Short mmCIF file of C-alpha atoms and ligand atoms in Angstrom, two decimals:
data_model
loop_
_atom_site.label_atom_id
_atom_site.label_comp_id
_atom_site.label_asym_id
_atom_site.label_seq_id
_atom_site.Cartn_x
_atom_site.Cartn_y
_atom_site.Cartn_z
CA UNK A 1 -50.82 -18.35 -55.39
CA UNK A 2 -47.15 -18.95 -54.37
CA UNK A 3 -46.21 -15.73 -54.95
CA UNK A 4 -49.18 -14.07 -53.08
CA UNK A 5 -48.19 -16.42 -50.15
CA UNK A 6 -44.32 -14.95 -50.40
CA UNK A 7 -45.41 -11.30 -50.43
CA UNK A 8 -47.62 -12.00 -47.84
CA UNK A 9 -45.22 -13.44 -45.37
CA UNK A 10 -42.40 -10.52 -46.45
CA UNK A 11 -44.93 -8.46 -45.47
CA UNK A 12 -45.21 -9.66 -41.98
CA UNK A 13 -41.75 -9.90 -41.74
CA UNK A 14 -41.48 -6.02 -42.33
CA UNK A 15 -44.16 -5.63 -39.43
CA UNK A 16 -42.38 -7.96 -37.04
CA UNK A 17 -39.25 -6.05 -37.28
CA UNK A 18 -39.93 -2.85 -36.90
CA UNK A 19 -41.87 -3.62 -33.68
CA UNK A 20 -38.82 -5.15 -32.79
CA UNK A 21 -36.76 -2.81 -33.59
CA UNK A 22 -39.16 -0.61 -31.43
CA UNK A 23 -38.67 -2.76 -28.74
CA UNK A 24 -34.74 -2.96 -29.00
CA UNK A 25 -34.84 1.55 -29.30
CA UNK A 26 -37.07 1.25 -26.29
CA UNK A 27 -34.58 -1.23 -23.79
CA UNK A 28 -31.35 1.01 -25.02
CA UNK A 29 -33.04 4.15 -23.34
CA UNK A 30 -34.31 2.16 -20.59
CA UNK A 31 -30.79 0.86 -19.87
CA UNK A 32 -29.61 4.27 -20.54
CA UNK A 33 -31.99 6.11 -18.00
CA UNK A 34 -31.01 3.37 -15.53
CA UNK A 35 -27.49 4.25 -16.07
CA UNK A 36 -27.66 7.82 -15.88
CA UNK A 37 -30.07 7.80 -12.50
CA UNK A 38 -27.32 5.28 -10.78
CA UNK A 39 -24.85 8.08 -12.03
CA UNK A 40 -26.88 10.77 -10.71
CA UNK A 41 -27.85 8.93 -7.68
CA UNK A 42 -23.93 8.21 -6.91
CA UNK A 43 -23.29 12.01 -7.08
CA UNK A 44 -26.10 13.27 -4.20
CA UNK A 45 -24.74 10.25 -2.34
CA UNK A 46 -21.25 10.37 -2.52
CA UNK A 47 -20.87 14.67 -2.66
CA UNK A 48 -18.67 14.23 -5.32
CA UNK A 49 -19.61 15.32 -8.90
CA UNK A 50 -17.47 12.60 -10.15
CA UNK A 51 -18.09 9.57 -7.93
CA UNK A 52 -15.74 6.68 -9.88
CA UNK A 53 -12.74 8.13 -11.67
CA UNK A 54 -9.82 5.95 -13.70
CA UNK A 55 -6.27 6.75 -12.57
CA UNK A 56 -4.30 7.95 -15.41
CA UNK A 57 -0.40 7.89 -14.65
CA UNK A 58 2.23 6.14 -12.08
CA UNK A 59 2.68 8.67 -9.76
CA UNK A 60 0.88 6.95 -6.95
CA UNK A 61 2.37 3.38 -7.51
CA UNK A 62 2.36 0.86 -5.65
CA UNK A 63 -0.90 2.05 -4.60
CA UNK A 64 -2.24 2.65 -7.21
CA UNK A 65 -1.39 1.93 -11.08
CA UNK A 66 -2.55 3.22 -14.28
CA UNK A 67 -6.19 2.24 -15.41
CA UNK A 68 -7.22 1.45 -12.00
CA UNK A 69 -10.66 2.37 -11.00
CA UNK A 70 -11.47 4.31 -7.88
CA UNK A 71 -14.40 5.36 -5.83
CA UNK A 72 -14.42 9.18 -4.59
CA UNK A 73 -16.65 10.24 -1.50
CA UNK A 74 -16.36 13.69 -0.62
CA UNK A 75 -17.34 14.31 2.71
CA UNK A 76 -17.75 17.91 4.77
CA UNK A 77 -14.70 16.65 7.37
CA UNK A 78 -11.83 17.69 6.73
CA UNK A 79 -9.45 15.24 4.94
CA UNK A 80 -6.41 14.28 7.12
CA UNK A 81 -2.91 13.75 5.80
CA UNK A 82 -2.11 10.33 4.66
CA UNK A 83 -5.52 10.21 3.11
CA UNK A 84 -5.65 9.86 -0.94
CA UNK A 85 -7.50 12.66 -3.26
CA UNK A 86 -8.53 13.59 -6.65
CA UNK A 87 -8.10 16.87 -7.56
CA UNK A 88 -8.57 19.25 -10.21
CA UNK A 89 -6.02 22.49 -10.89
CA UNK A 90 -7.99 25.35 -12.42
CA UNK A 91 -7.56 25.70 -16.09
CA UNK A 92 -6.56 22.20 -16.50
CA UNK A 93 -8.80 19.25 -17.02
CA UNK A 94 -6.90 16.69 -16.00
CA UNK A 95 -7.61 15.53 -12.54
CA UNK A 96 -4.94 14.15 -10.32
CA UNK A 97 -4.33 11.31 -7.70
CA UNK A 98 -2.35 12.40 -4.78
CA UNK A 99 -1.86 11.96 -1.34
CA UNK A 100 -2.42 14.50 1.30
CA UNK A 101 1.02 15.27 2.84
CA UNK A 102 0.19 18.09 5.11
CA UNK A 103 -2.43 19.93 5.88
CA UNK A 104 -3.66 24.20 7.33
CA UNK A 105 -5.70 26.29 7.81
CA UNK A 106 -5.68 29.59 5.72
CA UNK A 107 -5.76 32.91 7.85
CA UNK A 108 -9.58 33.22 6.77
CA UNK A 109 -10.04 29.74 7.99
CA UNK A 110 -10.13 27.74 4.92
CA UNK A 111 -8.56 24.23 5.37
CA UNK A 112 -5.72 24.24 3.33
CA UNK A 113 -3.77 21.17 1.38
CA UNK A 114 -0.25 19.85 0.44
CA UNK A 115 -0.20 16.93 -1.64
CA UNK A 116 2.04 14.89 -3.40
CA UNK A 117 2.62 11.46 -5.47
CA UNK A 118 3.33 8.52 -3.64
CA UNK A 119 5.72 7.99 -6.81
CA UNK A 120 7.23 11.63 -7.11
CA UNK A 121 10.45 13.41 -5.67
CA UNK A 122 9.15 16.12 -4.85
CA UNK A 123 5.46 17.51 -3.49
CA UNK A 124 2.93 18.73 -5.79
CA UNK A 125 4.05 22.33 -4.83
CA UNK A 126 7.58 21.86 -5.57
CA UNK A 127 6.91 19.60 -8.75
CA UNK A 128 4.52 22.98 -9.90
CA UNK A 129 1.77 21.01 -10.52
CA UNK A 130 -0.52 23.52 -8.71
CA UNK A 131 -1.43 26.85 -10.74
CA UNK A 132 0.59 29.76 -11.05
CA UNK A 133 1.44 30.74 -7.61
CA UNK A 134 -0.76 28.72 -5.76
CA UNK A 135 0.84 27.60 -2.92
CA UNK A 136 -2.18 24.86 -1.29
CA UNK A 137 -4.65 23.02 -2.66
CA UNK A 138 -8.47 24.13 -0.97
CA UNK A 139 -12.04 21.78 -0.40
CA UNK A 140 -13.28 23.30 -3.65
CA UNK A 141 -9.98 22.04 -6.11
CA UNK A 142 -10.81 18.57 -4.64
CA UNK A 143 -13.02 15.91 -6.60
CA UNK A 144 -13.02 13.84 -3.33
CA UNK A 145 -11.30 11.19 -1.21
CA UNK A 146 -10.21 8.00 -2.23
CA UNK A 147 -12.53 5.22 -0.50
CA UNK A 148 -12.25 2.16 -2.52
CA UNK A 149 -10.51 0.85 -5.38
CA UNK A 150 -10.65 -1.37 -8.10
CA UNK A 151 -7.67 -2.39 -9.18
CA UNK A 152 -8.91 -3.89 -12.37
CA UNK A 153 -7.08 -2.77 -15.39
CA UNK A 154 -3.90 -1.77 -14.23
CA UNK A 155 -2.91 -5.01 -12.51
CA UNK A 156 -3.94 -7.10 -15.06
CA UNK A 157 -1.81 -5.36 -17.45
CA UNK A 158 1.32 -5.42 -14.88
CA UNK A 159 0.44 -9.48 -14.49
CA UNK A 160 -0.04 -9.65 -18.42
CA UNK A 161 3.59 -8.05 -18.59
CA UNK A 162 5.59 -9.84 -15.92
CA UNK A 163 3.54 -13.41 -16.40
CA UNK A 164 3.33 -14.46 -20.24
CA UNK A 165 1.83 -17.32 -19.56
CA UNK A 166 -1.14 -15.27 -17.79
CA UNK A 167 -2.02 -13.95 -21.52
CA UNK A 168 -2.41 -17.62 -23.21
CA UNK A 169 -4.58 -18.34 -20.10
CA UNK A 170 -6.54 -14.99 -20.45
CA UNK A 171 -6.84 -15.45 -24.37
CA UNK A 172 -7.68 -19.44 -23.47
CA UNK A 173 -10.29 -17.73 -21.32
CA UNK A 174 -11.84 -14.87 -23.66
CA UNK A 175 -12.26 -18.12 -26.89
CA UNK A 176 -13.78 -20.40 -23.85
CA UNK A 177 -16.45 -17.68 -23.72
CA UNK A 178 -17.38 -16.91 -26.94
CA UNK A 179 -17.84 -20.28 -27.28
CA UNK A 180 -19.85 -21.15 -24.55
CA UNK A 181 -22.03 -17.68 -25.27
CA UNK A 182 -22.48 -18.79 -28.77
CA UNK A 183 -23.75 -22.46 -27.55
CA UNK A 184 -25.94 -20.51 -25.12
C1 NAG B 201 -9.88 32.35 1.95
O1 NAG B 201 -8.64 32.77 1.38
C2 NAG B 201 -8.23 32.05 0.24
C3 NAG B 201 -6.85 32.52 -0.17
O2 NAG B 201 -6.76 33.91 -0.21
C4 NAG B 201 -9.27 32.21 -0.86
O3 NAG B 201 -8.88 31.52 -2.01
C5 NAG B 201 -10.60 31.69 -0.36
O4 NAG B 201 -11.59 31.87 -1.35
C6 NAG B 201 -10.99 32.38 0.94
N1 NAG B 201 -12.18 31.72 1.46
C7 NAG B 201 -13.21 32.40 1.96
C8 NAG B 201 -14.35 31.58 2.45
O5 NAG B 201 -13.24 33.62 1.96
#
């Protein structure tokens, strides 16, 4: 009789969890599809087919550092020097966060770009960054302009470097939530 009770209730325990595992398969794809229509949404909004890209190296410090996050609109006018821009070289995959430096018109009447690193010596021409013999950057090279930032990552790695007493707080922090999420 005991035993027939056990197998029973294994039993039901092997129906409960696949119905739960169901229902965990089913709010992954629903948080996926979410995801991925934000994404998509972003992209018809902002013009640009990569809306939120992570800078990757100094070269635009201080206004910018490594690991921050920014938000890329691209826009039909045309971008004005001073302005910041992500753009992409052909060939390489890499792109790049520079600031507009000067900008012209091509004789066919294609607005035409110099940029360069707030960080750098020299301009992006001079520093032959562009492609072989490409002498400005065009609208199409040109992931978008910079509209916001978030300058997450990269300053709290400069703070966690020039304030060691910022990481005992941030590691106080990180235990005081696992804590409290585990209590939850
Ligand atoms: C204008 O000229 C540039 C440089 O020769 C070329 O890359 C671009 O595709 C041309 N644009 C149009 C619209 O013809």
């Amino acid at each position: 009789m005991h035993y027939v009770k056990r197998e029973l209730q294994s039993l039901r325990g092997l129906l409960r969890q696949p119905r739960q595992l169901a229902f965990q398969v089913l709010n992954l794809a629903m948080i996926a599809m979410s995801a991925l229509m934000l994404w998509r949404g972003l992209i018809v909004f902002t013009g640009s087919e990569s809306p939120i890209v992570v800078v990757l190296s100094g070269s635009m410090e201080p206004a910018f550092y490594k690991g921050d996050i920014l938000f890329l609109n691209n826009d039909p006018p045309p971008i004005e020097v001073g302005e910041i821009v992500v753009f992409k070289i052909e060939g390489k995959d890499v792109p790049i966060v520079h600031r507009i430096v000067e900008s012209n018109f091509l004789a066919n009447g294609t607005e035409a770009y110099l940029t360069k690193g707030d960080n750098n010596p020299m301009d992006d021409r001079q520093g032959m960054l562009y492609a072989e013999g490409q002498v400005w950057l065009q609208r199409r090279h040109m992931l978008g302009r910079a509209v916001g930032a978030l300058p997450f990552v990269g300053h709290v790695t400069i703070l966690l470097n020039e304030y060691p007493a910022a990481k005992v707080i941030l590691v106080g922090l990180m235990g005081l939530l696992v804590i409290s999420s585990k209590e939850g």
